[in-house]
Amino acid sequence: MLKFCAMRKIGIYVQVPFCQTKCTYCNFHTGVVAKARFAPYVDAVCSEIGERQKFYLEAGVSLLASLREAVADTVYIGGGTPSLLEAADLTRIMDAIRENVSCNLEEVTLEADPETVEPEKADAWVKAGINRVSFGLQSFVDEELKAAGRMHCREDIYKAMPILRAAGIRNISFDLIAGLPHQTAESWKRSLEELAALAPEHVSVYVLEVDEGSRLGRELLQGGARYSAGAVPSEDRMAEFYETAQRELRAEGYHHYEISNWAKPGFESKHNLKYWRREPYLGFGAGAHSFSGTERWANAHDAAAYVEAIGQRRLAIEQHEKVSAEQALEEELFLGLRQLDGIDLTRIENEYGVMLAGRFEMLASAGLVEREGSVVRLAEEKLSISNEVFVELLR
Ligand code: SF4
């Protein structure tokens, strides 16, 4: 008898924690380092990919057999600013993935900053198999970019786009931030209009979140004028900016499929959907997170410590936990509700043996969520206050 075995698919994430400078609002574990450190870091990432089974075994991560044989269909090289790497180093990473993991790659994304895009580099990216570029634009307004400590200006965006298109990149995503210092309703609308004119296939809009781990956050708490903390729009203003983006992007034919993400039909991020759908992914590099379906773990985020550990042929794991049924249920709700298609309560109730309808009734009567049969989704006009909905859900 022929035994049918559904092949599991996984995503591969590669973290490149290097930037040219530190943006004022950034609290990520990324750093500005000498270029000489790039190649040894890439060596370490390639070793981790090649020897992952041994590393996992020694670090106590039990990878299910189904995952050991899984086929990677997405790769996401993020950071940091991975486009800072030499094209040859990115090619080495892609070669290491293809040589050591079963691959049927459909979507291979590189995060890039506009000022790092050059014709030779872009051609080499495409040769290496990269078919999607996620651009950290944040704004089209020079005053806002400068205040945020970004390295690029508006003109760099207009230089980079034709280079990428000429190289053959047919899937480009733009990131914008709503709430940058000096942003006004008018300047925000201008950024959205300029974005629409360049017609990227995908758009992410993030509402600025500053915490004390960033220079801007510290200035907001302690006072000062160096990072324009006094010019950060109010939370209500930011919510209005988000709602403007909802309207403008809809009018331009973008489908809103996740709280922060819009796509032209068929261009939803296959890789990021795995995170929201709780599908497995393996992360490589300093600070990279992985999820096997039953366990989550994260590598040491200090790049030097990561390289040193791999050099000693061990994996420095910073967090490692088995996901309990209770955690898994919470993830189903919070990650699921981020998607505008919503969650299927009947499926979740059956899978986890819980009753959820009562929990959502109150939210539905407050107009925070909508219910259609067994599907529950965030109400579209409440997306700008989704955090409040999540807080209510936890009560
Ligand atoms: S480019 Fe991104 S990761 Fe690097 S400092 Fe700026 S916000 Fe942080």
XYZ file of C-alpha atoms and ligand atoms in Angstrom:
403
model
C 0.000 0.000 0.000
C 1.299 3.417 -0.883
C 1.698 5.445 2.265
C 0.983 9.146 1.822
C 3.071 11.380 3.994
C 2.281 15.081 3.876
C 5.599 16.895 3.616
C 5.907 19.572 6.288
C 7.011 22.986 5.198
C 9.191 25.326 7.208
C 10.453 28.867 6.956
C 14.103 29.805 7.411
C 15.006 33.074 9.106
C 18.564 34.466 9.072
C 19.413 37.347 11.367
C 22.101 39.863 10.358
C 22.410 42.178 13.367
C 24.506 44.944 11.791
C 23.493 48.489 10.876
C 25.303 51.560 9.544
C 24.066 53.685 12.405
C 21.555 53.364 15.207
C 18.101 54.842 14.526
C 16.899 56.940 17.428
C 13.760 54.846 18.056
C 15.449 51.440 17.733
C 15.763 49.053 20.667
C 16.708 45.967 18.656
C 19.846 44.023 19.451
C 21.711 45.393 16.482
C 25.027 47.174 16.345
C 27.355 49.238 14.242
C 30.519 47.168 13.757
C 33.633 47.173 11.544
C 33.075 45.572 8.135
C 35.811 43.084 8.984
C 33.343 41.359 11.290
C 30.808 40.579 8.553
C 32.574 37.595 6.919
C 33.338 35.740 10.206
C 29.698 36.239 11.187
C 28.528 34.764 7.892
C 30.957 31.838 8.407
C 29.269 31.188 11.761
C 25.753 31.364 10.286
C 26.733 28.894 7.527
C 28.192 26.518 10.142
C 25.048 26.765 12.232
C 22.887 25.923 9.221
C 25.104 22.976 8.239
C 25.479 21.509 11.724
C 22.110 22.406 13.192
C 21.085 18.827 14.065
C 24.201 18.344 16.200
C 23.804 21.791 17.788
C 20.135 21.196 18.620
C 20.865 17.794 20.117
C 23.559 19.224 22.389
C 21.434 22.233 23.363
C 18.495 19.995 24.341
C 16.208 21.069 21.510
C 14.209 18.083 20.335
C 13.372 18.593 16.719
C 10.475 16.380 15.630
C 11.368 13.896 12.911
C 8.777 15.523 10.663
C 10.705 18.805 10.948
C 14.082 17.229 10.326
C 12.754 16.214 6.939
C 10.713 19.353 6.302
C 11.044 21.331 3.100
C 11.867 25.028 3.327
C 9.612 27.125 1.101
C 10.481 30.590 2.475
C 13.676 32.347 3.538
C 13.764 35.722 5.235
C 17.109 37.460 5.720
C 16.411 40.221 8.193
C 18.149 42.432 10.656
C 19.630 44.862 11.188
C 20.490 45.793 7.647
C 21.485 42.594 5.812
C 21.859 44.491 2.523
C 25.055 45.933 4.066
C 26.745 42.555 3.584
C 28.838 41.884 0.506
C 26.705 40.172 -2.128
C 29.152 37.227 -1.990
C 28.370 36.762 1.716
C 24.634 36.710 1.063
C 25.267 34.175 -1.719
C 27.183 32.018 0.774
C 24.218 32.082 3.148
C 21.809 31.073 0.382
C 24.185 28.306 -0.787
C 24.460 26.979 2.773
C 20.655 26.832 3.021
C 20.249 25.019 -0.304
C 23.079 22.587 0.414
C 21.897 21.651 3.898
C 18.099 21.940 3.925
C 15.590 20.377 1.524
C 14.316 23.386 -0.360
C 11.469 24.260 -2.636
C 11.865 27.993 -2.259
C 8.939 30.173 -3.264
C 9.716 33.391 -1.420
C 13.203 34.612 -0.475
C 13.183 38.029 1.171
C 16.073 40.363 1.870
C 15.606 43.360 4.127
C 17.359 46.341 2.593
C 17.854 50.017 3.223
C 17.562 52.194 0.092
C 21.030 53.732 0.296
C 22.661 50.277 0.196
C 21.149 49.296 -3.175
C 23.583 49.227 -6.119
C 23.101 47.633 -9.558
C 25.848 44.994 -9.165
C 24.632 44.050 -5.721
C 21.011 43.782 -6.853
C 22.000 41.538 -9.795
C 23.971 39.297 -7.444
C 21.017 39.113 -5.011
C 18.776 37.855 -7.792
C 21.407 35.317 -8.878
C 21.586 34.103 -5.284
C 17.824 33.401 -5.403
C 16.474 36.478 -3.625
C 13.101 37.338 -5.170
C 11.620 39.782 -2.663
C 13.063 42.939 -1.087
C 11.621 44.480 2.038
C 12.605 48.121 2.160
C 12.978 50.015 5.423
C 11.812 53.364 4.045
C 9.868 54.622 7.074
C 9.000 57.970 5.426
C 9.409 59.995 2.243
C 10.067 63.187 4.192
C 13.712 64.131 4.707
C 13.103 66.061 7.934
C 11.464 62.985 9.485
C 14.166 60.607 8.213
C 16.911 62.833 9.551
C 15.318 63.228 12.969
C 14.893 59.444 13.209
C 18.601 58.944 12.485
C 18.022 57.101 9.190
C 20.928 56.998 6.726
C 18.842 57.493 3.587
C 16.931 60.436 2.183
C 13.889 60.565 -0.086
C 16.035 60.670 -3.213
C 17.699 57.344 -2.338
C 14.301 55.632 -2.515
C 13.781 56.909 -6.067
C 17.274 55.729 -7.051
C 16.872 52.262 -5.526
C 13.491 51.279 -6.993
C 14.495 51.212 -10.694
C 17.700 49.361 -9.808
C 15.705 46.605 -8.114
C 13.133 46.425 -10.888
C 15.888 46.277 -13.548
C 17.530 43.431 -11.613
C 14.247 41.503 -11.846
C 12.792 41.893 -8.353
C 9.036 41.625 -8.870
C 8.016 41.628 -5.212
C 8.934 44.709 -3.185
C 7.642 45.680 0.228
C 7.827 49.144 1.791
C 7.863 49.770 5.543
C 6.444 53.041 6.824
C 6.334 54.286 10.408
C 3.322 56.254 11.612
C 4.326 58.606 14.403
C 7.882 59.682 13.583
C 9.016 62.981 15.135
C 7.828 65.975 13.061
C 5.211 63.886 11.208
C 1.977 65.745 10.477
C -1.290 64.663 8.865
C -0.138 66.398 5.697
C 3.372 64.893 5.600
C 1.971 61.434 6.374
C -0.467 61.710 3.489
C 2.388 62.764 1.234
C 4.412 59.682 2.193
C 1.408 57.473 1.429
C 0.895 59.179 -1.946
C 4.537 58.804 -2.925
C 4.452 55.178 -1.834
C 1.361 54.524 -3.964
C 2.995 56.152 -7.005
C 5.942 53.733 -6.744
C 3.475 50.820 -6.511
C 5.263 48.309 -4.281
C 3.511 44.936 -4.112
C 3.397 44.946 -0.316
C 3.249 47.566 2.441
C 3.858 47.385 6.202
C 2.767 50.274 8.408
C 4.064 50.251 11.967
C 2.808 52.655 14.592
C 5.851 54.055 16.398
C 6.454 52.350 19.707
C 9.188 53.867 21.785
C 10.534 52.283 24.898
C 13.313 53.229 27.260
C 15.728 50.945 25.405
C 16.018 53.526 22.623
C 17.600 56.985 22.666
C 14.297 58.554 21.694
C 12.522 56.651 24.467
C 15.002 57.822 27.087
C 14.597 61.390 25.893
C 10.818 61.094 26.116
C 11.163 59.959 29.735
C 13.989 62.193 30.877
C 13.551 65.237 28.677
C 15.927 66.796 26.183
C 15.831 68.032 22.600
C 18.517 66.037 20.797
C 16.240 63.371 19.300
C 13.127 65.510 18.756
C 11.136 63.747 21.490
C 9.042 66.896 21.794
C 7.986 66.497 18.147
C 6.603 62.943 18.482
C 2.900 63.014 17.549
C 0.361 62.112 20.234
C -1.081 58.584 20.399
C -4.408 59.855 19.063
C -2.582 61.420 16.139
C -0.776 58.139 15.449
C -4.099 56.284 15.474
C -5.427 58.813 12.936
C -2.358 58.252 10.739
C -3.014 54.523 10.850
C -6.646 55.035 9.866
C -5.565 57.291 6.992
C -3.255 54.498 5.809
C -6.156 52.024 5.982
C -8.285 54.253 3.730
C -5.560 55.277 1.272
C -4.108 51.806 0.822
C -7.558 50.289 0.303
C -8.239 52.907 -2.362
C -4.979 51.891 -4.079
C -6.038 48.240 -4.264
C -4.060 46.880 -1.322
C -5.659 44.082 0.652
C -5.347 44.568 4.423
C -4.533 41.072 5.693
C -2.759 41.620 9.016
C -2.870 44.507 11.494
C 0.334 46.049 10.093
C 0.366 44.580 6.594
C -1.250 45.209 3.205
C -0.638 43.455 -0.108
C -1.655 43.499 -3.726
C -3.586 40.251 -4.374
C -1.268 37.256 -4.142
C 1.627 39.196 -2.587
C 0.903 38.535 1.102
C 4.170 37.654 2.852
C 4.319 33.848 2.834
C 7.091 33.865 5.413
C 5.474 36.209 7.896
C 2.161 34.356 7.607
C 3.961 31.386 9.147
C 4.529 33.401 12.332
C 0.881 34.369 12.652
C -0.334 30.878 11.770
C 2.034 29.219 14.256
C 3.792 27.254 11.546
C 7.358 26.095 12.170
C 10.444 28.093 11.290
C 14.134 27.777 12.058
C 16.164 30.878 12.826
C 19.913 31.159 12.349
C 22.277 33.859 13.557
C 22.610 35.952 16.711
C 19.278 36.503 18.443
C 17.352 34.456 15.861
C 14.185 32.792 17.165
C 12.906 29.358 16.158
C 9.621 27.530 16.628
C 9.180 23.810 16.085
C 5.457 23.655 16.812
C 6.080 22.459 20.378
C 9.190 24.397 21.448
C 10.493 27.928 21.050
C 14.146 28.857 21.390
C 16.363 31.850 20.675
C 20.090 32.150 20.058
C 22.298 34.450 22.125
C 21.694 37.949 20.801
C 25.251 39.198 21.263
C 26.862 38.742 17.831
C 30.407 38.314 19.198
C 29.261 35.711 21.754
C 27.324 33.899 19.027
C 30.355 33.763 16.693
C 32.598 32.624 19.529
C 30.209 29.837 20.554
C 29.842 28.549 16.998
C 33.660 28.683 16.699
C 33.738 26.342 19.715
C 31.195 24.157 17.919
C 28.297 24.820 20.248
C 25.124 26.841 20.021
C 24.618 29.560 22.638
C 20.885 29.416 23.321
C 19.454 32.228 25.414
C 15.833 31.107 25.807
C 14.307 27.702 25.358
C 10.841 26.644 26.384
C 8.337 23.962 25.677
C 5.090 25.653 24.702
C 2.370 24.635 27.159
C -1.208 24.055 25.991
C -2.205 27.289 27.744
C 0.506 29.306 25.959
C -0.378 27.707 22.647
C -4.011 28.739 23.108
C -3.031 32.331 23.893
C -0.815 32.416 20.821
C -3.669 31.075 18.698
C -5.863 33.939 19.887
C -3.392 36.808 19.735
C -1.530 35.810 16.588
C -4.751 34.659 14.942
C -6.600 37.878 15.659
C -3.792 39.907 14.119
C -4.960 38.485 10.785
C -7.986 40.189 9.341
C -9.509 36.848 8.344
C -9.865 36.210 12.071
C -9.949 32.925 13.958
C -12.236 29.933 13.806
C -13.554 29.498 17.350
C -14.953 26.008 16.708
C -11.597 24.711 15.500
C -9.761 26.226 18.467
C -12.366 25.024 20.981
C -12.147 21.472 19.607
C -8.362 21.475 19.446
C -7.823 22.832 22.958
C -10.948 21.497 24.702
C -12.036 24.947 25.887
C -15.135 27.116 25.575
C -14.355 30.563 24.204
C -17.682 31.898 23.019
C -18.441 33.671 26.339
C -15.079 35.440 26.297
C -15.857 36.928 22.903
C -19.483 37.787 23.531
C -18.575 40.799 25.652
C -16.041 42.014 23.106
C -18.628 41.610 20.343
C -21.265 43.558 22.261
C -18.708 46.334 22.867
C -18.194 46.426 19.094
C -14.518 45.443 19.386
C -14.825 42.196 17.455
C -17.188 40.905 14.781
C -18.642 37.431 14.708
C -19.749 35.565 11.625
C -20.694 31.957 12.328
C -17.760 30.509 14.217
C -15.296 33.080 12.849
C -14.285 36.006 15.048
C -12.268 38.923 13.751
C -11.228 42.359 14.960
C -13.638 45.053 13.816
C -11.915 47.017 11.062
C -12.622 50.405 12.614
C -11.073 49.181 15.893
C -7.783 48.003 14.417
C -6.034 51.205 15.452
C -6.788 50.311 19.079
C -6.123 46.587 18.762
C -3.902 46.592 21.875
C -6.923 47.582 23.953
C -8.866 44.680 22.479
C -6.076 42.283 23.436
C -6.008 43.668 26.984
C -9.795 43.130 27.246
C -9.401 39.599 25.963
C -6.923 38.789 28.735
C -9.130 40.040 31.553
S 18.035 50.023 10.542
Fe 16.469 48.927 11.727
S 17.609 47.550 13.085
Fe 19.078 49.082 12.295
S 19.113 50.678 13.865
Fe 17.577 51.299 12.335
S 15.627 50.463 13.099
Fe 17.278 49.440 14.220
